[in-house]
Tab-separated table of C-alpha atoms in Angstrom:
chain	number	residue	atom	x	y	z
A	368	MET	CA	46.602	-42.475	12.281
A	369	ILE	CA	42.877	-42.621	12.628
A	370	ILE	CA	42.675	-39.010	13.854
A	371	LYS	CA	44.825	-37.977	10.557
A	372	GLY	CA	42.353	-39.909	8.418
A	373	ILE	CA	39.276	-38.350	10.050
A	374	LEU	CA	40.803	-34.897	9.687
A	375	SER	CA	41.712	-35.458	6.110
A	376	ILE	CA	38.271	-36.672	5.226
A	377	ALA	CA	36.819	-33.788	7.100
A	378	ILE	CA	39.201	-30.963	5.282
A	379	ILE	CA	38.472	-32.522	1.816
A	380	GLY	CA	34.624	-32.774	2.662
A	381	LEU	CA	34.605	-29.195	3.869
A	382	SER	CA	36.504	-27.875	0.886
A	383	THR	CA	34.380	-29.819	-1.523
A	384	LEU	CA	31.183	-28.365	0.188
A	385	ILE	CA	32.708	-24.841	-0.339
A	386	GLY	CA	33.296	-25.535	-3.940
A	387	TYR	CA	29.838	-27.153	-4.227
A	388	LEU	CA	28.111	-24.240	-2.627
A	389	ILE	CA	30.049	-21.655	-4.834
A	390	SER	CA	28.869	-23.492	-7.882
A	391	MET	CA	25.317	-23.854	-6.709
A	392	ASN	CA	25.100	-19.906	-6.786
A	393	TYR	CA	25.136	-20.222	-10.709
A	394	GLU	CA	22.422	-22.619	-10.460
A	395	TYR	CA	20.409	-20.173	-8.125
A	396	ARG	CA	20.995	-17.370	-10.189
A	397	ILE	CA	19.306	-19.064	-13.181
A	398	LYS	CA	16.471	-20.376	-10.966
A	399	GLN	CA	15.879	-16.871	-9.570
A	400	LEU	CA	16.275	-15.008	-12.970
A	401	SER	CA	13.644	-17.373	-14.385
A	402	ALA	CA	11.278	-17.072	-11.412
A	403	PHE	CA	11.418	-13.245	-11.711
A	404	ILE	CA	10.873	-13.338	-15.304
A	405	TYR	CA	7.864	-15.581	-14.702
A	406	SER	CA	6.436	-13.033	-12.201
A	407	ILE	CA	6.876	-10.194	-14.628
A	408	LYS	CA	4.883	-12.407	-17.226
A	409	ILE	CA	1.995	-12.725	-14.793
A	410	MET	CA	2.137	-9.026	-13.982
A	411	GLU	CA	2.023	-8.164	-17.728
A	412	ALA	CA	-0.993	-10.626	-18.162
A	413	GLU	CA	-2.739	-9.095	-15.135
A	414	MET	CA	-2.153	-5.644	-16.561
A	415	ASN	CA	-3.218	-6.376	-20.027
A	416	TYR	CA	-6.275	-8.717	-19.553
A	417	SER	CA	-7.677	-7.685	-16.036
A	418	LYS	CA	-6.446	-4.275	-15.691
A	419	ASN	CA	-5.744	-5.059	-11.912
A	420	PHE	CA	-4.085	-2.548	-9.916
A	421	LEU	CA	-0.340	-2.945	-9.462
A	422	MET	CA	-0.855	-3.304	-5.739
A	423	ASP	CA	-3.188	-6.043	-5.991
A	424	ILE	CA	-0.803	-7.784	-8.512
A	425	ILE	CA	2.004	-7.489	-6.188
A	426	LYS	CA	0.032	-8.952	-3.412
A	427	LYS	CA	-0.790	-11.930	-5.573
A	428	LEU	CA	2.921	-12.263	-6.637
A	429	SER	CA	4.013	-12.211	-3.019
A	430	SER	CA	2.945	-15.938	-2.902
A	431	SER	CA	5.265	-17.035	-5.691
A	432	ASN	CA	6.916	-20.323	-5.363
A	433	GLU	CA	10.482	-19.085	-5.445
A	434	LYS	CA	11.421	-17.648	-2.053
A	435	VAL	CA	13.612	-14.788	-3.119
A	436	VAL	CA	10.922	-13.452	-5.578
A	437	SER	CA	8.012	-13.993	-3.180
A	438	CYS	CA	10.160	-12.235	-0.573
A	439	PHE	CA	10.726	-9.322	-2.793
A	440	TYR	CA	6.898	-8.737	-3.674
A	441	SER	CA	6.064	-9.171	0.093
A	442	ASN	CA	8.675	-6.520	0.966
A	443	MET	CA	7.183	-4.301	-1.896
A	444	GLU	CA	3.596	-4.859	-0.593
A	445	ASP	CA	4.578	-3.950	3.073
A	446	LEU	CA	6.623	-0.723	1.718
A	447	LEU	CA	3.533	0.286	-0.188
A	448	ARG	CA	1.391	-0.138	2.688
A	449	GLN	CA	3.590	1.781	4.933
A	450	SER	CA	4.668	4.570	2.624
A	451	TYR	CA	1.805	4.815	0.220
A	452	GLY	CA	1.674	8.115	-1.571
A	453	ASN	CA	5.606	8.104	-2.177
A	454	ASP	CA	7.286	7.583	-5.193
A	455	PHE	CA	6.675	3.836	-6.617
A	456	SER	CA	10.206	3.500	-8.162
A	457	THR	CA	11.680	4.626	-4.916
A	458	LEU	CA	9.738	2.066	-3.110
A	459	TRP	CA	10.507	-0.592	-5.741
A	460	SER	CA	14.374	0.190	-5.482
A	461	ALA	CA	14.283	-0.160	-1.759
A	462	SER	CA	12.494	-3.499	-2.094
A	463	VAL	CA	15.111	-4.687	-4.412
A	464	ASP	CA	17.900	-3.582	-2.152
A	465	LEU	CA	16.044	-5.368	0.837
A	466	SER	CA	15.240	-8.575	-1.029
A	467	PHE	CA	18.178	-9.246	-3.414
A	468	GLU	CA	21.081	-8.204	-1.452
A	469	THR	CA	21.889	-11.808	-0.388
A	470	SER	CA	20.429	-13.554	-3.535
A	471	ALA	CA	22.418	-15.142	-6.274
A	472	LEU	CA	21.572	-12.366	-8.730
A	473	SER	CA	24.375	-10.350	-10.151
A	474	ASN	CA	24.717	-6.545	-9.756
A	475	SER	CA	23.751	-6.113	-13.409
A	476	ASP	CA	20.578	-8.344	-12.884
A	477	ILE	CA	19.646	-6.097	-9.866
A	478	LYS	CA	20.132	-2.991	-11.814
A	479	ILE	CA	17.851	-4.052	-14.639
A	480	ILE	CA	15.362	-4.956	-12.074
A	481	LYS	CA	15.526	-1.603	-10.481
A	482	ASP	CA	15.361	-0.003	-13.904
A	483	PHE	CA	12.256	-1.808	-14.595
A	484	GLY	CA	10.311	-0.293	-11.625
A	485	LYS	CA	11.050	3.253	-12.822
A	486	ASN	CA	8.137	3.488	-15.063
A	487	LEU	CA	6.007	0.501	-13.824
A	488	GLY	CA	2.401	1.670	-13.578
A	489	LYS	CA	3.092	5.279	-14.462
A	490	ILE	CA	2.315	5.051	-18.271
A	491	ASP	CA	-0.328	3.739	-20.560
A	492	LEU	CA	-0.669	0.004	-21.633
A	493	GLU	CA	0.897	0.586	-25.042
A	494	ASN	CA	4.113	1.929	-23.607
A	495	GLN	CA	3.885	-0.285	-20.606
A	496	GLN	CA	4.354	-3.116	-23.074
A	497	LYS	CA	7.195	-1.605	-24.538
A	498	ILE	CA	8.835	-1.514	-21.084
A	499	PHE	CA	7.877	-5.281	-20.624
A	500	ASP	CA	9.580	-6.287	-24.044
A	501	TYR	CA	12.672	-4.256	-23.270
A	502	PHE	CA	12.781	-5.875	-19.720
A	503	TYR	CA	12.482	-9.480	-21.322
A	504	LYS	CA	15.192	-8.755	-23.815
A	505	ARG	CA	17.693	-7.572	-21.206
A	506	LEU	CA	16.890	-10.302	-18.904
A	507	ASP	CA	17.041	-12.939	-21.611
A	508	PHE	CA	20.634	-11.719	-22.061
A	509	GLN	CA	21.281	-11.905	-18.447
A	510	MET	CA	19.822	-15.643	-18.551
A	511	GLU	CA	22.201	-16.422	-21.412
A	512	GLU	CA	25.109	-15.263	-19.416
A	513	ALA	CA	24.094	-17.031	-16.330
A	514	ILE	CA	23.698	-20.244	-18.353
A	515	ASN	CA	27.143	-19.841	-19.888
A	516	GLU	CA	28.710	-18.905	-16.621
A	517	LYS	CA	26.966	-22.010	-15.029
A	518	ALA	CA	28.468	-24.264	-17.871
A	519	GLN	CA	31.979	-22.838	-17.650
A	520	LYS	CA	32.330	-22.233	-13.837
A	521	SER	CA	30.055	-24.371	-11.926
A	522	ARG	CA	32.044	-27.630	-12.587
A	523	VAL	CA	35.463	-25.747	-12.171
A	524	TYR	CA	34.434	-24.615	-8.607
A	525	LYS	CA	33.301	-28.080	-7.628
A	526	ASN	CA	36.598	-29.590	-8.978
A	527	ILE	CA	38.632	-26.726	-7.368
A	528	GLY	CA	36.836	-27.640	-4.124
A	529	VAL	CA	37.863	-31.349	-4.261
A	530	SER	CA	41.455	-30.421	-5.593
A	531	VAL	CA	42.105	-27.821	-2.856
A	532	GLY	CA	40.991	-30.190	-0.016
A	533	ILE	CA	43.241	-32.890	-1.288
A	534	MET	CA	46.099	-30.302	-1.567
A	535	ILE	CA	45.710	-29.267	1.838
A	536	VAL	CA	45.638	-32.783	3.203
A	537	VAL	CA	48.879	-33.563	1.083
A	538	VAL	CA	50.645	-30.553	2.257
A	539	LEU	CA	49.588	-31.264	5.927
A	540	ILE	CA	50.423	-34.863	6.116
B	922	MET	CA	-16.744	5.748	5.697
B	923	THR	CA	-15.245	4.884	2.405
B	924	ASN	CA	-15.874	8.355	0.787
B	925	SER	CA	-13.982	10.022	3.742
B	926	ILE	CA	-11.562	12.904	2.552
B	927	GLU	CA	-8.853	11.063	4.381
B	928	TYR	CA	-9.066	8.469	1.612
B	929	ILE	CA	-7.537	11.184	-0.470
B	930	PHE	CA	-5.032	12.434	1.917
B	931	LYS	CA	-3.495	9.097	2.168
B	932	LYS	CA	-2.449	9.192	-1.446
B	933	PHE	CA	-0.167	12.082	-1.056
B	934	PRO	CA	3.552	11.971	-0.318
B	935	ASP	CA	4.578	11.968	3.321
B	936	GLU	CA	5.302	15.642	3.796
B	937	ILE	CA	2.097	16.860	2.041
B	938	LYS	CA	0.070	14.021	3.692
B	939	ARG	CA	1.173	15.375	7.159
B	940	ALA	CA	0.323	18.945	6.107
B	941	LEU	CA	-3.242	17.554	4.842
B	942	PHE	CA	-3.968	15.722	8.192
B	943	SER	CA	-2.942	18.777	10.311
B	944	VAL	CA	-5.493	20.942	8.737
B	945	PRO	CA	-8.169	21.905	11.289
B	946	ASP	CA	-11.226	19.641	11.357
B	947	TYR	CA	-13.566	22.533	10.376
B	948	VAL	CA	-11.596	23.109	7.153
B	949	LYS	CA	-11.343	19.263	6.430
B	950	SER	CA	-15.070	18.819	6.720
B	951	SER	CA	-15.819	21.533	4.265
B	952	ILE	CA	-13.172	20.881	1.609
B	953	GLU	CA	-14.653	21.176	-1.832
B	954	GLU	CA	-11.630	20.822	-4.014
B	955	ILE	CA	-7.863	20.421	-3.980
B	956	ARG	CA	-6.003	21.796	-6.853
B	957	ILE	CA	-2.540	21.108	-7.755
B	958	LYS	CA	-0.374	22.722	-10.368
B	959	VAL	CA	3.141	22.084	-11.690
B	960	ASN	CA	5.443	24.942	-10.758
B	961	GLY	CA	2.367	26.461	-9.204
B	962	SER	CA	0.710	26.101	-5.777
B	963	MET	CA	-1.224	23.405	-4.053
B	964	VAL	CA	-4.545	24.885	-2.859
B	965	ILE	CA	-7.340	23.528	-0.843
B	966	TYR	CA	-10.783	25.023	-1.536
B	967	ALA	CA	-13.096	24.924	1.568
B	968	SER	CA	-15.999	27.197	2.545
B	969	GLU	CA	-15.261	29.779	-0.218
B	970	LYS	CA	-11.619	30.189	1.133
B	971	GLU	CA	-8.496	29.151	-0.233
B	972	TYR	CA	-5.555	27.395	1.779
B	973	PHE	CA	-2.219	27.217	0.263
B	974	LEU	CA	0.460	24.743	0.901
B	975	SER	CA	3.353	26.930	2.446
B	976	ARG	CA	7.096	26.481	2.310
B	977	ASP	CA	7.209	24.919	5.734
B	978	ASN	CA	4.534	22.390	4.469
B	979	LYS	CA	1.557	23.664	6.194
B	980	PHE	CA	-1.717	24.968	4.801
B	981	THR	CA	-2.200	28.739	5.218
B	982	THR	CA	-4.473	31.502	3.858
B	983	ASP	CA	-1.275	33.563	3.204
B	984	ARG	CA	-0.765	33.196	-0.555
B	985	LYS	CA	2.678	34.790	-0.510
B	986	ASN	CA	4.102	32.164	1.706
B	987	SER	CA	2.996	29.479	-0.717
B	988	ARG	CA	5.528	26.933	-2.111
B	989	LEU	CA	5.795	25.597	-5.757
B	990	ILE	CA	5.022	22.108	-6.537
B	991	THR	CA	7.642	20.422	-8.446
B	992	ASN	CA	6.952	18.208	-11.717
B	993	LYS	CA	8.275	15.167	-9.842
B	994	GLU	CA	5.760	15.839	-6.966
B	995	LEU	CA	2.741	16.297	-9.309
B	996	GLN	CA	3.763	13.268	-11.421
B	997	ASN	CA	4.103	11.195	-8.123
B	998	ILE	CA	0.750	12.535	-6.645
B	999	PHE	CA	-1.005	11.728	-10.104
B	1000	ASN	CA	0.528	8.256	-9.981
B	1001	SER	CA	-0.331	7.459	-6.321
B	1002	VAL	CA	-3.878	8.863	-6.684
B	1003	LEU	CA	-4.476	6.317	-9.615
B	1004	ASN	CA	-3.189	3.471	-7.496
B	1005	TYR	CA	0.219	3.435	-9.149
B	1006	SER	CA	-1.813	2.007	-12.180
B	1007	VAL	CA	-2.213	4.679	-14.963
B	1008	TYR	CA	-2.839	1.854	-17.255
B	1009	ALA	CA	-5.974	0.690	-15.482
B	1010	HIS	CA	-7.538	4.343	-16.025
B	1011	GLU	CA	-6.641	4.870	-19.650
B	1012	GLU	CA	-10.091	4.870	-20.813
B	1013	GLU	CA	-11.246	7.431	-18.018
B	1014	LEU	CA	-8.281	9.629	-18.795
B	1015	SER	CA	-9.323	10.062	-22.271
B	1016	ASN	CA	-12.300	11.948	-20.682
B	1017	GLY	CA	-10.165	14.172	-18.709
B	1018	TYR	CA	-10.915	12.818	-15.183
B	1019	VAL	CA	-10.688	9.621	-13.202
B	1020	THR	CA	-12.982	8.521	-10.290
B	1021	ILE	CA	-11.165	7.267	-7.433
B	1022	GLN	CA	-12.145	5.272	-4.379
B	1023	GLY	CA	-14.560	7.093	-2.340
B	1024	GLY	CA	-16.195	8.396	-5.418
B	1025	HIS	CA	-13.766	11.441	-5.645
B	1026	ARG	CA	-13.093	12.837	-9.023
B	1027	VAL	CA	-9.721	13.771	-10.336
B	1028	GLY	CA	-9.652	16.098	-13.162
B	1029	VAL	CA	-6.385	15.984	-15.204
B	1030	CYS	CA	-4.740	18.489	-17.449
B	1031	GLY	CA	-1.669	17.997	-19.673
B	1032	LYS	CA	-0.638	16.978	-23.112
B	1033	VAL	CA	-3.643	15.530	-24.858
B	1034	VAL	CA	-2.634	12.594	-27.174
B	1035	MET	CA	-5.014	12.150	-29.957
B	1036	ASP	CA	-5.762	8.941	-31.886
B	1037	GLU	CA	-7.173	10.196	-35.174
B	1038	GLU	CA	-10.477	12.161	-33.939
B	1039	LYS	CA	-10.355	10.610	-30.609
B	1040	VAL	CA	-8.698	11.610	-27.337
B	1041	LYS	CA	-6.324	8.614	-26.596
B	1042	THR	CA	-4.921	9.679	-23.264
B	1043	ILE	CA	-3.369	12.691	-21.474
B	1044	LYS	CA	0.558	12.665	-20.659
B	1045	ASP	CA	2.951	15.078	-19.169
B	1046	ILE	CA	0.377	15.961	-16.568
B	1047	SER	CA	0.582	19.660	-15.550
B	1048	SER	CA	-2.422	20.182	-13.148
B	1049	LEU	CA	-4.908	18.003	-11.224
B	1050	ASN	CA	-8.036	18.974	-9.580
B	1051	ILE	CA	-9.241	16.640	-7.037
B	1052	ARG	CA	-13.010	17.200	-6.384
B	1053	ARG	CA	-14.491	15.647	-3.178
B	1054	SER	CA	-17.556	13.578	-3.558
B	1055	ARG	CA	-20.018	14.628	-0.913
B	1056	GLU	CA	-22.692	12.236	0.432
B	1057	ILE	CA	-25.053	14.114	2.572
B	1058	ILE	CA	-27.715	11.748	3.819
B	1059	GLY	CA	-31.015	13.363	4.639
B	1060	ILE	CA	-30.770	16.706	2.572
B	1061	SER	CA	-33.482	15.558	0.321
B	1062	GLU	CA	-35.883	15.086	3.244
B	1063	LYS	CA	-37.051	18.749	3.267
B	1064	ILE	CA	-37.957	18.838	-0.450
B	1065	ILE	CA	-39.123	15.235	-1.103
B	1066	GLN	CA	-42.746	16.031	-0.480
B	1067	TYR	CA	-42.768	18.346	-3.293
B	1068	ILE	CA	-41.584	15.781	-5.703
B	1069	PHE	CA	-44.255	13.347	-5.099
B	1070	ARG	CA	-47.389	13.429	-7.399
B	1071	ASP	CA	-48.893	10.709	-5.163
B	1072	SER	CA	-47.874	7.780	-3.083
B	1073	LYS	CA	-46.865	5.725	-6.052
B	1074	SER	CA	-45.467	8.205	-8.405
B	1075	ILE	CA	-43.353	11.223	-8.598
B	1076	TYR	CA	-43.042	14.400	-10.895
B	1077	ASN	CA	-40.557	14.566	-13.535
B	1078	THR	CA	-37.978	16.775	-11.686
B	1079	LEU	CA	-35.265	19.084	-12.796
B	1080	ILE	CA	-32.602	20.483	-10.358
B	1081	VAL	CA	-31.201	23.723	-11.767
B	1082	SER	CA	-28.040	25.742	-10.496
B	1083	PRO	CA	-24.619	26.983	-11.436
B	1084	PRO	CA	-21.654	24.778	-10.868
B	1085	LYS	CA	-20.565	23.968	-7.150
B	1086	CYS	CA	-24.035	24.491	-5.576
B	1087	GLY	CA	-24.665	20.927	-4.719
B	1088	LYS	CA	-26.982	19.708	-7.469
B	1089	THR	CA	-25.340	16.183	-7.744
B	1090	THR	CA	-25.258	15.940	-3.810
B	1091	LEU	CA	-29.014	16.621	-3.715
B	1092	LEU	CA	-29.791	14.264	-6.746
B	1093	ARG	CA	-27.964	11.507	-5.023
B	1094	ASP	CA	-29.865	11.782	-1.883
B	1095	ILE	CA	-33.260	11.998	-3.616
B	1096	VAL	CA	-32.332	8.780	-5.398
B	1097	ARG	CA	-31.357	7.232	-2.139
B	1098	ASN	CA	-34.615	8.627	-0.518
B	1099	LEU	CA	-37.034	7.381	-3.187
B	1100	SER	CA	-35.300	4.047	-3.429
B	1101	ASP	CA	-35.691	3.335	0.128
B	1102	ARG	CA	-39.311	4.294	-0.187
B	1103	GLY	CA	-39.913	1.536	-2.880
B	1104	PHE	CA	-39.152	3.041	-6.173
B	1105	LYS	CA	-36.902	0.918	-8.627
B	1106	ILE	CA	-34.454	3.629	-9.796
B	1107	GLY	CA	-32.133	3.301	-12.725
B	1108	VAL	CA	-29.216	5.749	-12.432
B	1109	VAL	CA	-27.334	6.507	-15.807
B	1110	ASP	CA	-23.938	7.853	-14.277
B	1111	GLU	CA	-22.067	9.318	-17.296
B	1112	ARG	CA	-19.421	10.755	-15.259
B	1113	SER	CA	-19.387	8.441	-12.242
B	1114	GLU	CA	-20.299	11.224	-9.874
B	1115	ILE	CA	-23.688	10.065	-8.580
B	1116	ALA	CA	-22.730	6.572	-7.465
B	1117	GLY	CA	-18.921	7.005	-7.367
B	1118	MET	CA	-18.480	3.548	-8.711
B	1119	PHE	CA	-15.164	2.095	-8.009
B	1120	GLY	CA	-14.064	-1.382	-8.745
B	1121	GLY	CA	-17.855	-2.264	-9.564
B	1122	PHE	CA	-19.120	-0.943	-6.171
B	1123	PRO	CA	-21.055	2.296	-5.621
B	1124	GLN	CA	-19.105	4.388	-3.018
B	1125	ASN	CA	-22.226	6.254	-2.166
B	1126	ASN	CA	-25.384	5.122	-0.769
B	1127	LEU	CA	-28.097	5.035	-3.474
B	1128	GLY	CA	-30.620	3.070	-1.786
B	1129	LEU	CA	-31.935	-0.483	-1.869
B	1130	ARG	CA	-33.616	-0.560	-5.236
B	1131	THR	CA	-31.119	1.363	-7.336
B	1132	ASP	CA	-29.274	0.021	-10.339
B	1133	VAL	CA	-26.406	1.907	-11.890
B	1134	LEU	CA	-25.067	2.199	-15.486
B	1135	ASP	CA	-21.704	3.558	-14.916
B	1136	GLY	CA	-19.839	5.697	-17.382
B	1137	CYS	CA	-22.379	5.425	-20.022
B	1138	PRO	CA	-23.304	8.427	-22.200
B	1139	LYS	CA	-26.921	9.449	-21.096
B	1140	GLU	CA	-28.521	9.179	-24.632
B	1141	LYS	CA	-27.344	5.545	-24.651
B	1142	GLY	CA	-27.692	4.724	-21.029
B	1143	ILE	CA	-31.337	5.862	-20.613
B	1144	ILE	CA	-32.432	3.539	-23.539
B	1145	MET	CA	-30.363	0.714	-22.108
B	1146	MET	CA	-31.938	1.233	-18.669
B	1147	ILE	CA	-35.435	1.266	-19.917
B	1148	ARG	CA	-35.037	-2.084	-21.900
B	1149	SER	CA	-33.008	-3.948	-19.224
B	1150	MET	CA	-34.061	-2.986	-15.812
B	1151	SER	CA	-37.594	-1.612	-16.114
B	1152	PRO	CA	-37.277	1.211	-13.651
B	1153	ASP	CA	-40.075	3.198	-12.175
B	1154	ILE	CA	-37.566	6.521	-12.295
B	1155	ILE	CA	-34.460	7.160	-14.160
B	1156	ALA	CA	-31.831	9.505	-12.540
B	1157	THR	CA	-29.103	11.188	-14.432
B	1158	ASP	CA	-27.009	14.200	-14.038
B	1159	GLU	CA	-26.338	17.304	-16.229
B	1160	ILE	CA	-28.443	16.777	-19.190
B	1161	GLY	CA	-27.880	19.540	-21.906
B	1162	LYS	CA	-26.941	17.933	-25.149
B	1163	GLU	CA	-29.469	17.747	-28.029
B	1164	ALA	CA	-29.160	13.904	-28.171
B	1165	ASP	CA	-30.333	13.877	-24.385
B	1166	VAL	CA	-33.689	15.125	-25.367
B	1167	TYR	CA	-34.459	12.092	-27.548
B	1168	ALA	CA	-33.571	9.827	-24.692
B	1169	VAL	CA	-35.517	11.717	-22.131
B	1170	GLU	CA	-38.570	11.478	-24.434
B	1171	SER	CA	-38.099	7.686	-24.933
B	1172	ALA	CA	-38.237	7.434	-21.047
B	1173	LEU	CA	-41.376	9.421	-20.919
B	1174	THR	CA	-43.114	7.324	-23.510
B	1175	ALA	CA	-42.215	4.142	-21.673
B	1176	GLY	CA	-43.991	5.811	-18.644
B	1177	ILE	CA	-40.817	6.219	-16.633
B	1178	ASN	CA	-40.259	9.309	-14.519
B	1179	LEU	CA	-37.160	11.201	-14.603
B	1180	ILE	CA	-34.991	13.133	-12.144
B	1181	THR	CA	-32.071	15.060	-13.647
B	1182	THR	CA	-30.016	18.137	-13.365
B	1183	ILE	CA	-28.812	20.953	-15.621
B	1184	HIS	CA	-26.535	23.956	-15.218
B	1185	GLY	CA	-28.405	27.284	-15.168
B	1186	TYR	CA	-29.746	30.003	-12.905
B	1187	THR	CA	-33.166	30.775	-14.195
B	1188	PHE	CA	-36.221	29.484	-15.776
B	1189	ASN	CA	-35.240	31.806	-18.788
B	1190	ASP	CA	-31.919	29.903	-18.858
B	1191	LEU	CA	-33.778	26.641	-19.551
B	1192	GLU	CA	-36.069	28.117	-22.231
B	1193	ASN	CA	-32.993	28.998	-24.121
B	1194	SER	CA	-31.046	25.820	-23.383
B	1195	ASN	CA	-30.854	22.592	-25.564
B	1196	ILE	CA	-33.572	21.143	-23.623
B	1197	LYS	CA	-35.860	23.939	-24.600
B	1198	LYS	CA	-38.225	21.556	-26.340
B	1199	LEU	CA	-38.724	19.794	-23.057
B	1200	VAL	CA	-39.227	22.947	-21.152
B	1201	LYS	CA	-41.755	24.210	-23.740
B	1202	GLU	CA	-43.453	20.839	-23.688
B	1203	ARG	CA	-43.658	21.187	-19.893
B	1204	VAL	CA	-42.095	17.803	-19.192
B	1205	PHE	CA	-40.653	18.797	-15.760
B	1206	ASP	CA	-43.443	19.402	-13.389
B	1207	ARG	CA	-40.923	20.263	-10.713
B	1208	ILE	CA	-37.970	22.445	-11.182
B	1209	LEU	CA	-35.652	23.136	-8.270
B	1210	PHE	CA	-33.458	26.135	-8.430
B	1211	MET	CA	-30.388	25.945	-6.122
B	1212	SER	CA	-27.499	28.447	-5.204
B	1213	ASN	CA	-24.545	28.467	-2.882
B	1214	ILE	CA	-25.823	31.643	-1.055
B	1215	PRO	CA	-26.010	31.699	1.967
B	1216	SER	CA	-24.517	28.087	1.661
B	1217	VAL	CA	-23.898	25.372	-0.686
B	1218	GLY	CA	-27.153	23.272	-1.073
B	1219	HIS	CA	-29.491	26.188	-0.682
B	1220	ILE	CA	-32.814	25.744	-2.432
B	1221	LYS	CA	-33.995	29.230	-3.480
B	1222	SER	CA	-37.314	28.103	-5.304
B	1223	ILE	CA	-39.307	25.259	-6.557
B	1224	VAL	CA	-41.621	26.032	-9.623
B	1225	ASN	CA	-43.862	23.935	-11.747
B	1226	SER	CA	-43.680	23.393	-15.465
B	1227	LYS	CA	-45.307	26.759	-16.025
B	1228	ASN	CA	-42.890	28.618	-13.828
B	1229	GLU	CA	-45.335	29.090	-11.014
B	1230	ILE	CA	-43.696	29.188	-7.628
B	1231	ILE	CA	-44.645	26.292	-5.313
B	1232	ILE	CA	-42.143	27.415	-2.568
B	1233	LYS	CA	-39.729	30.170	-2.450
B	1234	GLN	CA	-37.022	30.945	0.137
B	1235	GLU	CA	-34.251	33.587	-0.042
């Protein structure tokens, strides 16, 4: 009886944890998107006001607070150092694949971030600004979607986790 | 050395980088220019010879075996040469060239975008000319004695030659030499070729007592230098505009000596140039004529303001 009780608690606990972890993905996506947008805003300011070189800006951003974002810039910095002279957007894209593969970002978020790298540093400030503005618009939309998804699905997954655990226990007992 | 040619090589895509690094040392050391053209060749100019990038990504003198540079490759080279930061070079680009680390100069051709009367930028880049900045310490040693009036002052000096004979290289070393001998020198470096300033640091050694006004038009820079830094000597490259004459006269009035360069071949060319007024007034007590025969940097003769020969070497 005691074993049954412990087993039931374990099953419910595990299932609740899985539900919780899935629901946390929605939370992480928002966090990571917002950290990435913040990093791009720093990049924009560095370009506009200090005219710092992109490589220096990337180096600075590699010490970002959000781990996934700092990891992305740090990978980008390494790739630039190893493969300097090669196409920037190819390196950017490689760094996105390397850093965001296991992140909470959706495929469409990742595609937008890859697209952003296509013209980064290749054009004058006026046109660069247009790219920034377009990027913010696209990511704002993604952010809205992420917030809605979180509101709709986060609690659902938490509840499903608990319910599935209880169901398994009921069936088994 | 920060102005090593290898700083330029590192900016190329892998396959071209490998080809550049595998060029024999004697070619590497004498590279003057690297020219790259979209749907054209990539050519190294060294010691009066041309080396073409071949289909198997090696440099060869055989033009027939050269391969075409694609638009994507050229844009990529342009972008990486500018540290992936075109936006940071906008102002320079409107002049048609950019100075990169090492003091090397990248000339750019493409579609010019105008903003009313002014060149705003250049886009759709079609060709690049990477001109190597050469710093040869000590080349002024042989001629420096002819520049001195006495131990505390120098003659106003003009270096004359056609392009690519080493005027700027000689001027740079004269500046370094005089600066290290105790003269305060103000360099007005309109085209960033003398000091090769990059990120606020001169990439070439201009001596202990040299101040640099970078990217400033000569006619403005000379006046600014007189007012701000009280130099003994002002050095500048390639005078020739009528406005330069006024600035030079201002420097002379302030008791400052001048060392500068101009394109030309003979004394007669100077008498017919935009600085003829200065030549007629015998402002330049020492005029050095240079040529690239038998080799770049050869000083053919030094004359005084009356075109009387001081030394001549064929």
